[in-house]
PDB file of C-alpha atoms and ligand atoms in Angstrom:
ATOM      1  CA  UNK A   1     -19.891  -0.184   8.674  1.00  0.00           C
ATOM      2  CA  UNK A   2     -21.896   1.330   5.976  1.00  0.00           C
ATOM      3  CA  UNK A   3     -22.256   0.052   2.508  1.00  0.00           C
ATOM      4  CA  UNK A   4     -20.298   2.471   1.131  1.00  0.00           C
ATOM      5  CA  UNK A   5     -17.415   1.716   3.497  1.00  0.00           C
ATOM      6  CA  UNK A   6     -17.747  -2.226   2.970  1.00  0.00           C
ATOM      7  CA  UNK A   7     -17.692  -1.510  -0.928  1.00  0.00           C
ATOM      8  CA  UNK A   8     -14.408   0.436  -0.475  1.00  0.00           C
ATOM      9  CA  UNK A   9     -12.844  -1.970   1.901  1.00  0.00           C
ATOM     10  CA  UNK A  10     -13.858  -4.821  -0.663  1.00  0.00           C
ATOM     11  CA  UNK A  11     -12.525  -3.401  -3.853  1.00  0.00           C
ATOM     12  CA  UNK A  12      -9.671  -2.850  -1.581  1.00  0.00           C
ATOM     13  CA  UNK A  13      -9.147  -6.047  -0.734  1.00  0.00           C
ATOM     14  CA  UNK A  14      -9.859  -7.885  -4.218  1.00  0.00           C
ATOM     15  CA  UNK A  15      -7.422  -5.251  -5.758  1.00  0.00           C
ATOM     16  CA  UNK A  16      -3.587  -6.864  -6.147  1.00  0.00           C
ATOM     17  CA  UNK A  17      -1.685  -3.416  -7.038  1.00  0.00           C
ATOM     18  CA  UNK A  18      -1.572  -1.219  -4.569  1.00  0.00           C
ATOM     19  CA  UNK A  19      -4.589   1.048  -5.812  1.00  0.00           C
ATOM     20  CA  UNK A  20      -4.855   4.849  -5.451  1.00  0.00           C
ATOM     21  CA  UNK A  21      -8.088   6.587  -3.266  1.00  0.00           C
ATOM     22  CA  UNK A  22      -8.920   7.632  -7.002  1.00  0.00           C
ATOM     23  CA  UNK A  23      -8.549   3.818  -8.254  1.00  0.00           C
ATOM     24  CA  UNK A  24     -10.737   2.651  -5.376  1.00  0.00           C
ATOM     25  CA  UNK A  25     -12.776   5.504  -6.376  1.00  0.00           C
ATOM     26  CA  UNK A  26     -13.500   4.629 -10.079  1.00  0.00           C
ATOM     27  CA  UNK A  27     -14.201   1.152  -8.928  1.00  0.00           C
ATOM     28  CA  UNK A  28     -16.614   1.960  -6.155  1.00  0.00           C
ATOM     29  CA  UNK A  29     -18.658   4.411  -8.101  1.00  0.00           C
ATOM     30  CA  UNK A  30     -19.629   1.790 -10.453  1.00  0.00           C
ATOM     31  CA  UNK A  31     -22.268  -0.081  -7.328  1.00  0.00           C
ATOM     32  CA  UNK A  32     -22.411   3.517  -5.687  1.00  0.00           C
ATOM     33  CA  UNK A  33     -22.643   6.730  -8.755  1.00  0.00           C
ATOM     34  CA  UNK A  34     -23.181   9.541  -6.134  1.00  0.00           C
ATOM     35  CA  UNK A  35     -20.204   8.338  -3.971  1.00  0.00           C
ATOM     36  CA  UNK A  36     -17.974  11.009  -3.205  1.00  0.00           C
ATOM     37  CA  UNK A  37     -13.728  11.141  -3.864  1.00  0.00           C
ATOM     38  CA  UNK A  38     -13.723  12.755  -0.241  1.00  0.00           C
ATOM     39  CA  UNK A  39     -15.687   9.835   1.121  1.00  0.00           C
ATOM     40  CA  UNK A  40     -13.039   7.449  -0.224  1.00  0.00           C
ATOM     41  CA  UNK A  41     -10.188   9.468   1.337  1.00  0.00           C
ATOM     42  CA  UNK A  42     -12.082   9.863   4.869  1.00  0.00           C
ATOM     43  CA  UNK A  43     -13.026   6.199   4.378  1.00  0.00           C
ATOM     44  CA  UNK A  44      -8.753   4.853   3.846  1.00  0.00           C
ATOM     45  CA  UNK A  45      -7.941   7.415   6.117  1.00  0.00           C
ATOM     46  CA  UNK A  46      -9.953   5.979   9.414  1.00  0.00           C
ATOM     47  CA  UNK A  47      -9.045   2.145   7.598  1.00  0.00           C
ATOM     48  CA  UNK A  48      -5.473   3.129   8.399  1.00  0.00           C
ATOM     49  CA  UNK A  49      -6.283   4.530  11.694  1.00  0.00           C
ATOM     50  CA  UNK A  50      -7.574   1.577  12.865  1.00  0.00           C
ATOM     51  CA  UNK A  51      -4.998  -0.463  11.408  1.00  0.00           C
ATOM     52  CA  UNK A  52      -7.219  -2.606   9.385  1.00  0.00           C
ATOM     53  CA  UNK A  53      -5.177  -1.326   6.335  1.00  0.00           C
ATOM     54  CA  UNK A  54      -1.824   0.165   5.782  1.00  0.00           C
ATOM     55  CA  UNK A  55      -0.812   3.177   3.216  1.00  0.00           C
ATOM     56  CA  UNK A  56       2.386   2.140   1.065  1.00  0.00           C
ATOM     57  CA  UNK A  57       5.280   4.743   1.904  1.00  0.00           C
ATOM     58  CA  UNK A  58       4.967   7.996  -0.355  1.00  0.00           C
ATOM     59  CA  UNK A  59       6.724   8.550  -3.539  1.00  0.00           C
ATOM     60  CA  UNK A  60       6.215  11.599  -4.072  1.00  0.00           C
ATOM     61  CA  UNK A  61       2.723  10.943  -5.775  1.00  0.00           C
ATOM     62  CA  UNK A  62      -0.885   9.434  -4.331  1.00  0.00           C
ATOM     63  CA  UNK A  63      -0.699   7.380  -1.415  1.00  0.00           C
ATOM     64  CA  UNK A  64      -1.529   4.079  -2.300  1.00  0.00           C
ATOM     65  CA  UNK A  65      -3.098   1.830   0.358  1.00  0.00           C
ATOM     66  CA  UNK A  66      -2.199  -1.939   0.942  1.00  0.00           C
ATOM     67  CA  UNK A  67      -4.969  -4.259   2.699  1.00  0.00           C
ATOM     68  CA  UNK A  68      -2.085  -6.609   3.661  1.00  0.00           C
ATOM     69  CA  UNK A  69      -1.107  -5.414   6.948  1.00  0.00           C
ATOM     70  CA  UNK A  70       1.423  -8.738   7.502  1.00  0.00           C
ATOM     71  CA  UNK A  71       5.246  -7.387   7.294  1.00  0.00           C
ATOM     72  CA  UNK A  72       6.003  -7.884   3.166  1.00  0.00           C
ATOM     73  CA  UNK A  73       7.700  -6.173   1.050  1.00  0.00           C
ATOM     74  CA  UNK A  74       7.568  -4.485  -2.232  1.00  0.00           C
ATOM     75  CA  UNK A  75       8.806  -4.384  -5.797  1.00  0.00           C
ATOM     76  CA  UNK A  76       7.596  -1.238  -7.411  1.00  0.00           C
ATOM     77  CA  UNK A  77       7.623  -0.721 -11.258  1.00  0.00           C
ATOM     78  CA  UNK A  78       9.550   2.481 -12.145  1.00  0.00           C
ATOM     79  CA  UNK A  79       7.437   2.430 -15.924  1.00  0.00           C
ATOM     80  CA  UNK A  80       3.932   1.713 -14.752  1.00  0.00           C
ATOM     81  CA  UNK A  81       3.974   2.245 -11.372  1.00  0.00           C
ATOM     82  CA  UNK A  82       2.964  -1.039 -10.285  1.00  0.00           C
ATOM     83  CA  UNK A  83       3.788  -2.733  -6.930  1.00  0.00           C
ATOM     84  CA  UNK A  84       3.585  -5.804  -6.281  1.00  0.00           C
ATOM     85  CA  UNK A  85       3.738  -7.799  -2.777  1.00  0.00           C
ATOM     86  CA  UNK A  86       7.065  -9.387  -2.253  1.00  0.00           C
ATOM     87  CA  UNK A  87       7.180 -12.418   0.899  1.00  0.00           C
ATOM     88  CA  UNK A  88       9.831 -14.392   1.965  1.00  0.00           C
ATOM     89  CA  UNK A  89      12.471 -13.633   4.962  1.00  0.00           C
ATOM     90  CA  UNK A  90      14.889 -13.117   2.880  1.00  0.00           C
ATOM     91  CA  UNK A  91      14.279  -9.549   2.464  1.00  0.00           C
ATOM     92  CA  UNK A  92      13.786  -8.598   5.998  1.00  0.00           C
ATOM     93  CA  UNK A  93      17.301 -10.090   6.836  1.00  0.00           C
ATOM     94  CA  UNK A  94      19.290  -7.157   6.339  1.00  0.00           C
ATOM     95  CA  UNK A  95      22.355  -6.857   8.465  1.00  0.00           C
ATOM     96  CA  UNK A  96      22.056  -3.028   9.934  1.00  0.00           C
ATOM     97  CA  UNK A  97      25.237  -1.763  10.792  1.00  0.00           C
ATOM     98  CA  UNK A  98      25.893  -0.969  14.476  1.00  0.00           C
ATOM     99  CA  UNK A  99      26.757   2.699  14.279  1.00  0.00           C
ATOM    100  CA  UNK A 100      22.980   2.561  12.886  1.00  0.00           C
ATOM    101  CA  UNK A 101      22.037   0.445  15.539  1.00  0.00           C
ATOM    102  CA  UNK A 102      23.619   2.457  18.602  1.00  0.00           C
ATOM    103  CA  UNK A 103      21.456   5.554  16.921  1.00  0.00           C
ATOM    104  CA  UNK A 104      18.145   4.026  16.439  1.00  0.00           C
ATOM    105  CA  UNK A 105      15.816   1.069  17.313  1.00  0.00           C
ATOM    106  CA  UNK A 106      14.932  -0.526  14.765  1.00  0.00           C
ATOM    107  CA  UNK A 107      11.513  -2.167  14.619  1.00  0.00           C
ATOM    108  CA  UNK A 108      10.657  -2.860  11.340  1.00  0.00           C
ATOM    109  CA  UNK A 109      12.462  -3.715   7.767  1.00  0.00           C
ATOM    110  CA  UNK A 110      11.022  -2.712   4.788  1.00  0.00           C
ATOM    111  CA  UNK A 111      12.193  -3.554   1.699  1.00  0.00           C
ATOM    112  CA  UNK A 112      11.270  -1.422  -1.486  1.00  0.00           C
ATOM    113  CA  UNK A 113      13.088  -2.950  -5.058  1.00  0.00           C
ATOM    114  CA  UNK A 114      12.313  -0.604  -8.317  1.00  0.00           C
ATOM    115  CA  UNK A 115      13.011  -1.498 -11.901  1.00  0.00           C
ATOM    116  CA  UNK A 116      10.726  -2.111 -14.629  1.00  0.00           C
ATOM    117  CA  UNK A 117       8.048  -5.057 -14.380  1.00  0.00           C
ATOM    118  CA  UNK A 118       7.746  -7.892 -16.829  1.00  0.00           C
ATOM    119  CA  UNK A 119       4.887  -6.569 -18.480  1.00  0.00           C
ATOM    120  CA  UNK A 120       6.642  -3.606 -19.453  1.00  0.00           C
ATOM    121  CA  UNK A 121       9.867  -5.208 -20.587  1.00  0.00           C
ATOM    122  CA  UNK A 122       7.873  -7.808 -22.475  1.00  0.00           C
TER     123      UNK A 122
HETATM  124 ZN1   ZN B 201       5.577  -2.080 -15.307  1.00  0.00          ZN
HETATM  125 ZN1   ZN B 202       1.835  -4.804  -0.166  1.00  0.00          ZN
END
């Protein structure tokens, strides 16, 4: 792993929101100035591949990568487009309905909850 790569899986890891490449960027460039955005891409994108990281489903803007790869899910701020880690069972306990269940295997429960955070309602 090169330092560049250990920086980005570092301010990955100490990060608590979900960060963008372009967050992880801005954060990176501070220990490495001629680090390049494509480096941080390639860089999440091989992190990913090799499972040591997981990207956050799409919304319809930039992926945002997750260095918790334990099953948890999410609560994502609709105002400031924060998300937070959500644990507990609770969440994963959904009762599927059969007709689902005759159509598909399901492996994996995900749970995404959206609303506005208490930072933006306070
Ligand atoms: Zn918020
Ligand atoms: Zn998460």
């Amino acid at each position: 792993m090169t330092p560049q790569r250990l920086a980005i899986y570092k301010a990955l890891i100490e990060s608590t929101d979900h960060p963008s490449a372009e967050n992880i960027f801005n954060c990176v460039r501070a220990s490495f100035p001629d680090i390049a955005i494509d480096t941080v891409y390639r860089t999440l994108s091989t992190f990913s591949e090799i499972g040591i990281i997981h990207v956050v489903e799409g919304y319809g803007e930039a992926k945002r990568y997750d260095p918790d790869t334990e099953p948890h899910h999410h609560f994502r701020c609709t105002r400031c487009n924060k998300i937070v880690d959500l644990h507990g069972d609770i969440f994963g306990k959904l009762n599927i309905p059969r007709r689902i269940k005759q159509k598909y295997n399901v492996s994996n429960v995900k749970v995404v909850l959206e609303g506005a955070c208490d930072e933006c309602l306070g």
